[in-house]
Amino acid sequence: MSNSARVESPLEHADFAGLAALKINGGVILREAKLLGHLNLRGNANDPDFLKGVKSALDLDLPLAPCSSAQNANTTIMWLSPDEWLVIVDGVTEAAIEGKLRQSLRGHFAVSDISGAQTMLEISGKDCLQLLQKSIGYDLHLDSFPINKVIGTALAKSSAHIRRTGEYNFQLIIRRSFADYIWLWLQQSSKEYGLSVTL
Amino acid sequence: MLHIHCPYCEEYREEEEFSVVGEAHIIRPLAPEELTDQEWASYLFFRKNPRGLHHEMWAHSHGCRKFFNMTRHTVTYQILETYKMGQQPSITTEDTK
Ligand SMILES: [Zn+2]
């Protein structure tokens, strides 16, 4: 028996490497941003010490406006609710960053490593808006869903947090237990546009 | 489909994102052991079922996952306001709308 645990994405079985090798030229482009560090952060946004602590640990201001996000070279923070944020960092660095947050924060707060509980899919391509229009009820117009906005919404009767990173670029944060279902959904829904997988 | 304003996300979202939770402003008794069975049962099980204005609790289950309150008309389904937990409704009689 091996003593080493191998980390696997919840979509390991989808064989994205094999699909990427097919080099399909589709209207929808999908990439799994797999095995990133996902930290759930909770705390009081009205407490200046909490804001200062987060800033010193992550070198990034906590986004306080509803449905907003903040990003620097290594870290993305997504607003989830008035007292809850998702901090996305490079894979393997999450334990150290969790430690840093714990050192910088005092009082009533929570940091949980939920990296294994969810994964991120990046959707792009000229037809990605049509694909999302089939999947969510939210208005994708840039006026209502500008770049850097993040929304929690129902995606094909499951849940997802969706962040827009470009006019035709979206990040989908989905739960591990729903990853396969959403992968099947995305394949079926993008059939008419063609789906190319990239790594 | 109802279009519901989440007071935490500060925007309208589709009804699909929400769950209805039931009557709002039910306060848990501070000393349950001092209640009669009837008072305890009334707290646990008995709910208003008005024809007209109703203050009810909803949850933005697929969004920010916060509970909030809503004043809704049970006949027309019109939503008159949504407001945060801990706040009181500003609409309590039908003629103020
Ligand atoms: Zn909300």
XYZ file of C-alpha atoms and ligand atoms in Angstrom:
297
model
C 0.000 0.000 0.000
C 1.275 3.392 -0.914
C 1.542 6.034 1.768
C 1.323 8.924 -0.637
C -2.077 10.388 -1.438
C -2.538 11.665 -4.959
C -4.596 14.804 -5.329
C -7.228 14.524 -8.017
C -9.656 16.996 -9.468
C -13.312 15.929 -9.269
C -13.166 15.861 -13.081
C -10.092 13.651 -13.301
C -12.155 11.012 -15.130
C -13.109 13.506 -17.868
C -9.571 13.213 -19.251
C -9.200 16.845 -20.261
C -5.672 16.150 -21.515
C -7.047 13.623 -24.009
C -9.839 15.979 -25.083
C -7.417 18.881 -25.485
C -5.251 16.725 -27.753
C -8.196 16.461 -30.191
C -7.734 20.188 -30.917
C -11.413 20.754 -31.708
C -12.162 24.267 -32.932
C -15.370 24.974 -31.040
C -17.397 28.068 -30.233
C -17.110 27.272 -26.546
C -13.745 26.814 -24.887
C -13.497 25.067 -21.551
C -10.537 24.793 -19.246
C -10.480 23.385 -15.776
C -8.410 25.569 -13.468
C -7.858 22.554 -11.315
C -6.333 22.031 -7.895
C -6.252 25.698 -6.924
C -6.369 26.667 -3.272
C -9.886 27.684 -2.212
C -10.181 29.326 1.210
C -13.512 30.347 2.654
C -13.129 33.440 4.802
C -15.728 34.785 7.190
C -15.584 37.855 9.364
C -17.073 41.210 10.180
C -16.669 43.674 7.311
C -17.403 46.556 9.707
C -14.405 45.709 11.857
C -11.385 47.771 10.684
C -8.977 45.280 12.311
C -10.463 42.458 10.250
C -9.997 44.443 7.040
C -6.439 45.371 8.017
C -5.611 41.781 8.903
C -6.829 40.464 5.570
C -4.951 43.183 3.724
C -1.689 42.386 5.498
C -2.063 38.632 4.910
C -3.138 38.757 1.265
C -1.754 42.127 0.138
C -5.192 42.804 -1.286
C -8.167 44.829 -0.061
C -11.208 42.790 0.812
C -13.961 43.547 -1.734
C -16.864 44.918 0.304
C -19.382 45.883 -2.366
C -21.988 43.185 -3.052
C -21.037 40.831 -5.910
C -17.572 42.344 -6.361
C -14.116 40.794 -6.529
C -10.488 41.792 -6.192
C -7.400 40.310 -7.752
C -3.627 40.583 -7.777
C -0.936 38.355 -9.277
C -1.427 35.417 -6.892
C -4.799 35.891 -5.291
C -8.430 36.425 -6.190
C -11.021 37.353 -3.567
C -14.690 36.935 -4.426
C -17.500 38.451 -2.384
C -19.976 35.703 -1.473
C -22.111 37.490 1.107
C -21.708 40.472 3.467
C -19.582 38.366 5.830
C -18.176 35.682 3.553
C -15.500 35.629 0.853
C -13.815 33.047 -1.317
C -10.053 33.431 -1.549
C -8.508 31.635 -4.518
C -4.769 31.092 -4.476
C -2.255 28.959 -6.341
C -2.478 25.261 -5.559
C -0.264 24.018 -2.703
C 0.083 27.542 -1.230
C -3.313 27.413 0.498
C -2.085 25.968 3.810
C 0.580 28.645 4.180
C -1.886 31.392 3.275
C -4.469 30.009 5.675
C -1.762 30.186 8.364
C -0.951 33.760 7.409
C -4.609 34.759 7.677
C -4.906 33.076 11.068
C -1.852 34.985 12.271
C -3.134 38.329 11.040
C -6.725 38.006 12.236
C -8.066 38.331 15.757
C -11.422 37.763 17.353
C -14.470 36.394 15.605
C -13.484 35.069 12.181
C -13.245 31.781 10.300
C -10.885 30.505 7.628
C -11.659 27.127 6.098
C -9.695 25.284 3.458
C -12.358 24.066 1.048
C -9.997 23.356 -1.856
C -11.172 19.762 -2.045
C -14.841 20.708 -2.024
C -15.006 22.557 -5.300
C -13.275 23.234 -8.571
C -13.063 26.073 -11.061
C -14.019 25.892 -14.724
C -13.091 28.643 -17.157
C -15.538 29.158 -20.000
C -14.709 31.303 -22.993
C -15.156 31.425 -26.762
C -17.487 33.308 -29.081
C -20.530 31.204 -28.139
C -19.948 31.056 -24.391
C -22.708 33.609 -23.747
C -25.266 31.395 -25.511
C -24.113 28.432 -23.468
C -24.511 30.396 -20.232
C -27.888 31.755 -21.319
C -29.119 28.175 -21.451
C -27.710 27.450 -18.042
C -28.478 30.428 -15.795
C -31.279 32.971 -15.444
C -29.016 35.974 -14.951
C -28.736 38.824 -17.456
C -25.298 38.530 -19.071
C -25.300 42.006 -20.606
C -22.136 43.874 -19.630
C -24.272 46.554 -17.943
C -25.734 44.036 -15.514
C -22.802 41.625 -15.403
C -19.616 43.681 -15.816
C -16.090 42.300 -15.706
C -14.970 41.344 -12.165
C -18.533 40.944 -10.941
C -19.241 37.664 -9.200
C -22.688 36.206 -8.679
C -23.989 33.173 -6.877
C -26.762 31.727 -8.966
C -28.611 28.614 -10.035
C -26.812 26.862 -12.872
C -28.857 24.122 -14.523
C -30.652 23.507 -11.205
C -27.326 23.222 -9.403
C -25.449 26.160 -7.829
C -22.393 28.004 -9.005
C -20.500 31.164 -8.328
C -19.735 32.848 -11.607
C -17.176 35.579 -12.073
C -16.791 37.456 -15.310
C -13.165 38.014 -16.266
C -13.732 39.317 -19.800
C -16.524 39.999 -22.234
C -16.320 36.347 -23.287
C -14.568 34.915 -20.234
C -16.127 33.440 -17.124
C -14.963 31.501 -14.119
C -17.396 28.968 -12.694
C -16.881 27.749 -9.155
C -18.767 24.487 -8.801
C -19.128 21.923 -6.064
C -17.162 18.711 -6.203
C -20.294 16.578 -5.892
C -21.953 18.376 -8.806
C -18.849 18.613 -10.997
C -19.646 15.565 -13.104
C -23.274 16.611 -13.582
C -22.201 20.104 -14.677
C -19.541 18.684 -16.969
C -22.220 16.539 -18.657
C -24.533 19.551 -18.841
C -21.856 21.744 -20.404
C -20.980 19.103 -22.990
C -24.600 18.662 -24.017
C -25.404 22.380 -24.005
C -22.374 23.309 -26.082
C -22.872 20.546 -28.638
C -24.347 22.901 -31.235
C -21.382 25.296 -30.960
C -18.611 22.765 -30.624
C -16.656 22.398 -27.408
C -12.902 22.699 -27.324
C -11.056 21.779 -24.193
C -7.758 23.446 -23.392
C -5.287 22.805 -20.619
C -41.490 33.739 -12.215
C -41.089 36.242 -9.410
C -38.314 38.779 -9.591
C -37.011 39.197 -6.067
C -34.733 41.902 -4.694
C -32.092 40.433 -2.391
C -31.289 43.073 0.262
C -27.751 41.641 0.634
C -26.797 41.190 -3.043
C -28.634 44.499 -3.571
C -30.187 43.462 -6.857
C -33.095 41.599 -8.384
C -32.682 37.888 -9.016
C -34.827 35.118 -10.451
C -37.155 33.261 -8.127
C -35.260 30.062 -8.936
C -32.387 31.274 -6.734
C -34.576 31.602 -3.639
C -36.325 29.353 -1.137
C -39.311 30.380 0.891
C -38.877 29.660 4.576
C -42.172 30.657 6.208
C -43.612 33.289 8.491
C -41.173 36.007 9.571
C -40.624 37.665 12.941
C -41.223 34.559 15.039
C -39.252 35.050 18.236
C -38.002 32.038 20.127
C -39.270 32.156 23.709
C -36.464 33.002 26.147
C -37.569 30.428 28.717
C -39.241 27.528 26.901
C -39.435 25.487 30.111
C -41.834 28.044 31.567
C -44.335 27.746 28.728
C -47.503 25.684 28.734
C -47.710 22.931 26.134
C -50.159 25.073 24.235
C -47.811 28.086 24.130
C -44.871 25.912 23.054
C -46.954 24.215 20.350
C -48.110 27.594 19.161
C -44.489 28.762 18.839
C -43.404 25.584 17.063
C -46.274 24.745 14.763
C -48.969 27.366 14.421
C -48.537 29.938 11.681
C -50.558 32.806 10.282
C -52.264 32.180 6.993
C -53.544 35.607 6.013
C -55.420 36.567 2.908
C -53.546 39.723 1.974
C -50.304 41.097 3.383
C -47.913 38.554 4.795
C -44.462 39.040 6.304
C -42.418 36.025 5.461
C -38.846 34.838 5.534
C -36.978 33.853 2.377
C -33.445 32.593 1.761
C -31.235 33.460 -1.191
C -30.175 29.824 -1.353
C -28.230 29.836 -4.618
C -26.805 33.329 -4.112
C -25.466 34.857 -0.916
C -27.270 32.180 1.153
C -28.617 34.792 3.557
C -32.082 34.774 5.065
C -34.125 37.933 4.652
C -37.701 39.149 5.063
C -40.384 39.990 2.555
C -43.764 41.686 2.643
C -45.893 39.905 0.073
C -49.547 39.953 -0.860
C -50.864 36.399 -0.770
C -53.689 37.074 -3.222
C -51.887 39.083 -5.912
C -48.406 37.664 -5.175
C -47.140 41.234 -5.340
C -43.900 41.717 -3.416
C -44.111 45.082 -1.653
C -40.673 45.078 -0.035
C -37.774 42.925 1.052
C -35.648 43.810 4.063
C -32.760 42.441 6.057
C -32.961 40.173 9.059
C -33.344 42.168 12.257
C -35.233 44.946 10.479
C -38.944 45.633 10.763
C -41.311 45.912 7.795
C -42.214 49.407 6.633
C -45.502 48.183 5.153
C -47.924 46.673 7.641
C -51.345 47.588 6.317
C -52.703 47.210 2.826
C -53.685 50.844 2.331
C -50.127 52.156 2.715
C -48.890 50.662 -0.535
Zn -28.378 37.552 -2.008
